[in-house]
CSV table of C-alpha atoms in Angstrom, one decimal:
chain,number,residue,atom,x,y,z
P,60,MET,CA,-0.2,0.0,-0.1
P,61,SER,CA,1.4,3.3,-0.8
P,62,PHE,CA,1.2,6.3,1.4
P,63,ASP,CA,2.7,9.0,-1.0
P,64,PHE,CA,-0.4,11.4,0.1
P,65,LEU,CA,1.4,11.4,3.8
P,66,LYS,CA,4.5,13.3,2.3
P,67,GLU,CA,2.2,16.1,1.0
P,68,ASN,CA,0.1,16.4,4.0
P,69,LEU,CA,3.0,16.6,6.4
P,70,LYS,CA,4.6,19.1,4.1
P,71,ASN,CA,1.4,21.1,4.6
P,72,ILE,CA,1.0,20.8,8.2
P,73,ARG,CA,4.6,21.8,8.5
P,74,GLN,CA,4.0,25.0,6.6
P,75,THR,CA,0.9,25.8,8.7
P,76,ILE,CA,3.1,25.5,11.9
P,77,VAL,CA,5.8,28.1,10.3
P,78,GLN,CA,3.0,30.4,9.1
P,79,ALA,CA,1.3,30.3,12.6
P,80,CYS,CA,4.2,30.7,14.5
P,81,LYS,CA,5.6,33.5,12.1
P,82,GLU,CA,2.0,35.3,12.9
P,83,ALA,CA,2.4,34.4,16.7
P,84,GLY,CA,6.3,35.9,16.8
P,85,ARG,CA,7.6,32.3,18.1
P,86,ALA,CA,9.9,30.3,16.6
P,87,PRO,CA,8.8,27.1,14.9
P,88,GLU,CA,11.2,24.8,16.5
P,89,SER,CA,9.2,25.4,19.6
P,90,VAL,CA,6.2,23.5,18.1
P,91,ASN,CA,6.2,19.6,18.3
P,92,LEU,CA,4.2,17.9,15.9
P,93,LEU,CA,2.4,15.0,17.3
P,94,PRO,CA,0.8,12.6,15.2
P,95,VAL,CA,-1.9,10.6,16.8
P,96,THR,CA,-2.0,6.9,15.6
P,97,LYS,CA,-5.4,5.6,17.0
P,98,VAL,CA,-6.6,2.9,14.7
P,99,GLN,CA,-4.0,3.6,12.1
P,100,PRO,CA,-2.0,0.6,10.3
P,101,LEU,CA,1.6,0.2,11.2
P,102,GLU,CA,2.5,1.0,7.7
P,103,LYS,CA,1.1,4.2,7.8
P,104,LEU,CA,3.4,4.8,11.0
P,105,GLN,CA,6.4,3.4,9.4
P,106,ALA,CA,5.8,5.5,6.7
P,107,LEU,CA,5.5,8.7,8.7
P,108,TYR,CA,8.7,7.5,10.6
P,109,GLU,CA,10.7,7.3,7.4
P,110,LEU,CA,9.5,10.8,6.7
P,111,GLY,CA,11.1,12.2,9.9
P,112,GLU,CA,8.4,11.7,12.5
P,113,LYS,CA,9.7,10.2,15.6
P,114,SER,CA,7.1,11.0,18.0
P,115,PHE,CA,3.4,9.5,18.1
P,116,GLY,CA,0.4,9.8,20.4
P,117,GLU,CA,-1.9,7.0,21.2
P,118,ASN,CA,-4.9,7.0,23.5
P,119,ARG,CA,-5.0,3.3,24.2
P,120,VAL,CA,-2.4,1.4,26.3
P,121,GLN,CA,-2.9,-1.8,24.7
P,122,GLU,CA,-2.7,-0.3,21.1
P,123,LEU,CA,0.4,1.8,22.3
P,124,CYS,CA,2.1,-1.2,23.7
P,125,GLN,CA,1.6,-3.4,20.3
P,126,LYS,CA,2.7,-0.6,18.1
P,127,ALA,CA,5.7,0.3,20.3
P,128,GLU,CA,6.7,-3.4,20.2
P,129,LEU,CA,6.5,-3.4,16.4
P,130,LEU,CA,8.1,-0.2,15.4
P,131,PRO,CA,11.4,1.2,15.9
P,132,ASN,CA,12.9,1.9,19.2
P,133,ASP,CA,13.7,5.4,18.9
P,134,ILE,CA,10.1,6.6,18.6
P,135,GLU,CA,8.9,8.4,21.6
P,136,TRP,CA,5.5,7.4,22.4
P,137,HIS,CA,2.7,9.8,24.2
P,138,LEU,CA,-0.3,8.2,26.0
P,139,ILE,CA,-3.0,10.8,25.2
P,140,GLY,CA,-5.8,8.7,26.4
P,141,SER,CA,-7.3,7.6,30.0
P,142,LEU,CA,-5.2,5.7,31.8
P,143,GLN,CA,-6.3,3.2,34.6
P,144,SER,CA,-4.1,2.4,37.6
P,145,ASN,CA,-3.6,-1.2,36.6
P,146,LYS,CA,-2.2,-0.5,33.2
P,147,VAL,CA,0.5,1.9,34.2
P,148,ARG,CA,3.4,-0.4,34.7
P,149,GLN,CA,2.5,-1.8,31.0
P,150,THR,CA,2.4,2.0,29.7
P,151,LEU,CA,5.7,2.9,31.2
P,152,LYS,CA,7.5,0.1,29.4
P,153,HIS,CA,6.6,2.1,26.4
P,154,ALA,CA,5.4,5.5,27.0
P,155,SER,CA,7.4,8.6,27.7
P,156,TRP,CA,4.8,10.9,28.0
P,157,ILE,CA,1.5,10.5,29.8
P,158,HIS,CA,-1.1,13.3,29.3
P,159,SER,CA,-4.1,12.2,30.8
P,160,VAL,CA,-3.3,12.1,34.3
P,161,ASP,CA,-6.5,12.7,36.0
P,162,SER,CA,-6.2,11.7,39.9
P,163,VAL,CA,-3.7,12.0,42.6
P,164,LYS,CA,-3.9,8.1,43.0
P,165,LEU,CA,-3.0,7.5,39.5
P,166,ILE,CA,0.3,10.2,40.1
P,167,ASN,CA,1.0,8.4,43.4
P,168,ARG,CA,1.0,4.9,41.4
P,169,ILE,CA,2.9,6.2,38.4
P,170,GLU,CA,5.7,7.5,41.0
P,171,LEU,CA,5.9,4.2,42.5
P,172,ILE,CA,6.9,2.5,39.4
């Protein structure tokens, strides 16, 4: 399957970021693009990786872990979905960032591991 359209889409998104930063008076390098991979096939993520994307956001722990185990090790994974305390250990094996901490109990669980 060809994902040639990704290259053009990514180029357009990056140009939009540069223009928005110019208008806001900030450096484009200060903005991090985070492609969200929910229900996307591994082949598409691999194509994005080959286009230079090294960070991905996922909203399900199980899907994040499965993808992380099959894709290159230098990808920085972000969990952007909810996290149950019983899945913290599994998440921390792969995710560098957890964007959805919603309780002190969960913070304490993360801190203990």
